[in-house]
């Protein structure tokens, strides 16, 4: 019911473009990418953070050789530093140009939120470099799931930076993607959807705990049952 009924409503709004809904839904691609981003980060650190779970999986024995582990670490380091630099440059450029653009309060708030997320993203990228790097320097071979995760993370994170900041709009002539900060109303809609999803999850989590059911234990198993 929580999936079907809202989906029907959303489909009607989108098909008839009620409340300019087709524009509001443009950031749906970002929502999908953010979901994959979280799964990718989890996959990278899984062999060490959930060692028992990982070692019981069929892919536990699939590990890269020593030289390949170091090569991927170096490539990831270069890619991560580039993303940190480029996203920071985009953020500074957009923040500095809001006045000339005559941006409204909504756009300004969205840009500030994205600037904070840019810092958070940089911290995560660099922490992953430190976390896995210390394991490799200690003599661990890189699990294949971590290797694949690093490669996919760089590609996906780069896409998100491009979509969120839409650098091709600078110097504010036209948006290439019409998503991210240049479509503030769609960004707000996406944030509201995340807040609604969190309310549903944590609300039912608390409800089940009041019945004596610890949902957190369910999510410690792979696959979740």
C-alpha positions as MATLAB code, in Angstrom:
seq = 'XXXXXXXXXXXXXXXXXXXXXXXXXXXXXXXXXXXXXXXXXXXXXXXXXXXXXXXXXXXXXXXXXXXXXXXXXXXXXXXXXXXXXXXXXXXXXXXXXXXXXXXXXXXXXXXXXXXXXXXXXXXXXXXXXXXXXXXXXXXXXXXXXXXXXXXXXXXXXXXXXXXXXXXXXXXXXXXXXXXXXXXXXXXXXXXXXXXXXXXXXXXXXXXXXXXXXXXXXXXXXXXXX';
ca = [
       0.000    0.000    0.000;
       2.867    2.363    0.840;
       4.353    1.733   -2.609;
       1.363    1.291   -4.929;
      -0.901    4.139   -3.798;
       1.774    6.890   -3.891;
       3.053    5.480   -7.206;
      -0.388    5.860   -8.782;
      -0.665    9.414   -7.490;
       2.817   10.277   -8.737;
       2.085    8.706  -12.142;
      -1.047   10.856  -12.532;
       0.818   14.006  -11.501;
       3.671   13.242  -13.891;
       1.555   12.188  -16.887;
      -0.547   15.349  -16.674;
       2.305   17.579  -15.484;
       0.190   18.794  -12.578;
       2.026   21.332  -10.384;
       4.849   21.217  -12.970;
       5.586   17.716  -11.667;
       7.697   16.688  -14.660;
      10.240   19.315  -13.646;
      10.035   18.317   -9.981;
      10.850   14.715  -10.851;
      14.021   15.520  -12.808;
      16.222   14.781   -9.787;
      14.960   11.205   -9.557;
      18.159   10.106  -11.296;
      20.115   11.572   -8.402;
      18.062    9.566   -5.904;
      18.935    6.320   -7.690;
      22.622    7.245   -7.891;
      22.785    8.179   -4.192;
      21.300    4.778   -3.324;
      23.988    2.998   -5.340;
      26.617    5.255   -3.735;
      25.705    4.045   -0.252;
      25.748    0.411   -1.373;
      29.141    0.902   -3.024;
      30.734    2.388    0.095;
      29.284   -0.492    2.133;
      30.740   -3.021   -0.325;
      34.212   -1.449   -0.110;
      34.467   -1.720    3.684;
      32.393   -4.899    4.099;
      35.383   -7.338    4.222;
      36.696   -5.609    7.345;
      33.618   -4.097    8.984;
      31.530   -7.285    8.740;
      34.320   -9.833    8.517;
      32.274  -12.841    9.648;
      29.521  -12.121    7.142;
      31.990  -11.542    4.311;
      34.086  -14.637    4.981;
      30.951  -16.753    4.791;
      30.216  -15.544    1.260;
      31.261  -17.254   -1.998;
      33.391  -14.246   -3.059;
      35.544  -14.160    0.079;
      38.432  -15.946   -1.638;
      38.431  -13.664   -4.663;
      41.263  -11.218   -3.961;
      43.544   -9.088   -6.105;
      47.276   -9.694   -6.240;
      49.605   -7.408   -4.319;
      50.653   -5.275   -7.298;
      47.073   -4.903   -8.499;
      45.951   -3.870   -5.018;
      48.555   -1.118   -4.971;
      47.728   -0.030   -8.518;
      44.020    0.338   -7.696;
      44.872    2.208   -4.487;
      47.033    4.684   -6.421;
      44.411    5.182   -9.128;
      41.714    5.656   -6.492;
      43.874    8.187   -4.637;
      44.378   10.228   -7.820;
      40.686   10.010   -8.736;
      39.493   10.867   -5.232;
      41.768   13.900   -4.998;
      40.550   15.088   -8.406;
      36.907   14.781   -7.331;
      37.606   16.629   -4.076;
      39.339   19.420   -6.005;
      36.759   19.685   -8.794;
      33.724   19.566   -6.492;
      35.301   22.180   -4.240;
      35.996   24.414   -7.257;
      32.410   24.062   -8.468;
      31.062   24.882   -5.016;
      33.200   27.995   -4.682;
      32.275   29.171   -8.189;
      28.547   28.719   -7.683;
      28.554   30.230   -4.193;
      30.479   33.232   -5.491;
      28.100   33.735   -8.413;
      24.782   33.588   -6.575;
      24.719   37.338   -6.082;
      25.225   38.060   -9.781;
      22.577   35.495  -10.605;
      20.068   37.117   -8.266;
      19.305   33.740   -6.752;
      16.302   33.463   -4.464;
      16.284   32.177   -0.913;
      15.350   28.633   -1.973;
      18.238   28.336   -4.427;
      20.648   29.808   -1.879;
      19.608   27.276    0.769;
      19.973   24.396   -1.705;
      23.453   25.565   -2.713;
      24.519   25.785    0.938;
      23.203   22.261    1.553;
      25.140   20.996   -1.467;
      28.281   22.772   -0.239;
      27.973   20.938    3.088;
      27.392   17.639    1.267;
      30.486   18.365   -0.832;
      32.574   18.562    2.337;
      30.990   15.355    3.664;
      31.678   13.620    0.350;
      35.330   14.692    0.451;
      35.690   13.340    3.984;
      34.192    9.985    2.957;
      36.440    9.663   -0.112;
      39.581   10.450    1.880;
      38.527    8.232    4.802;
      38.067    5.281    2.454;
      41.560    5.917    1.092;
      42.964    5.884    4.622;
      40.882    2.936    5.830;
      41.640    0.567    2.960;
      45.157    1.946    2.480;
      46.158    1.016    6.021;
      44.861   -2.522    5.445;
      46.854   -2.899    2.236;
      50.012   -1.493    3.846;
      49.536   -3.993    6.656;
      49.814   -6.790    4.099;
      46.154   -7.522    3.318;
      45.237   -8.329   -0.263;
      42.432   -6.262   -1.668;
      39.161   -8.248   -1.934;
      37.642   -8.207   -5.392;
      34.473   -6.575   -4.041;
      36.571   -3.693   -2.688;
      38.468   -3.349   -5.967;
      35.240   -3.237   -7.980;
      33.735   -0.865   -5.425;
      36.615    1.600   -5.756;
      36.296    1.708   -9.552;
      32.521    2.136   -9.484;
      32.675    4.690   -6.659;
      34.946    7.011   -8.628;
      32.643    6.887  -11.656;
      29.442    7.278   -9.658;
      30.791   10.030   -7.404;
      32.037   11.963  -10.419;
      28.578   11.705  -11.990;
      26.923   12.981   -8.818;
      29.297   15.950   -8.635;
      28.519   16.833  -12.256;
      24.774   16.469  -11.724;
      24.589   18.288   -8.405;
      26.725   21.264   -9.413;
      25.950   21.316  -13.151;
      29.181   23.223  -13.865;
      28.158   23.865  -17.473;
      25.736   26.508  -16.241;
      28.705   28.668  -15.220;
      28.760   31.585  -15.927;
      25.052   31.062  -15.482;
      23.992   31.136  -19.098;
      21.982   27.917  -19.333;
      21.670   24.665  -17.384;
      22.815   21.545  -19.234;
      21.061   19.029  -16.977;
      18.359   21.147  -15.254;
      18.967   19.113  -12.121;
      20.972   19.759   -8.988;
      21.240   23.301   -7.656;
      19.934   24.829  -10.897;
      16.582   23.137  -10.231;
      16.109   24.043   -6.580;
      12.450   23.007   -6.399;
      13.316   19.499   -7.612;
      16.132   19.269   -5.060;
      13.741   20.247   -2.266;
      11.248   17.664   -3.508;
      13.973   15.008   -3.391;
      14.962   16.016    0.154;
      11.312   15.800    1.247;
      11.079   12.282   -0.239;
      14.167   11.218    1.712;
      12.701   12.693    4.897;
       9.423   10.870    4.273;
      11.240    7.570    3.686;
      13.243    8.067    6.895;
      10.056    8.823    8.835;
       8.443    5.621    7.543;
      11.496    3.486    8.305;
      12.277    4.813   11.766;
       8.594    5.052   12.647;
       7.966    1.380   11.898;
      11.317    0.497   13.478;
      10.173    2.062   16.753;
       6.750    0.447   16.413;
       8.250   -3.020   15.976;
      10.620   -2.503   18.884;
       7.609   -1.683   21.067;
       6.355   -5.154   20.103;
       9.658   -6.729   21.114;
      11.005   -7.095   17.543;
      14.510   -5.700   16.960;
      14.568   -4.795   13.268;
      18.257   -3.814   13.456;
      19.202   -7.483   13.843;
      17.432   -8.307   10.588;
      19.651   -5.891    8.649;
      22.812   -7.510   10.007;
      22.150  -10.504    7.774;
      22.915  -10.716    4.068;
      20.588  -11.058    2.290;
      18.109   -9.308    4.526;
      15.249  -11.687    5.334;
];
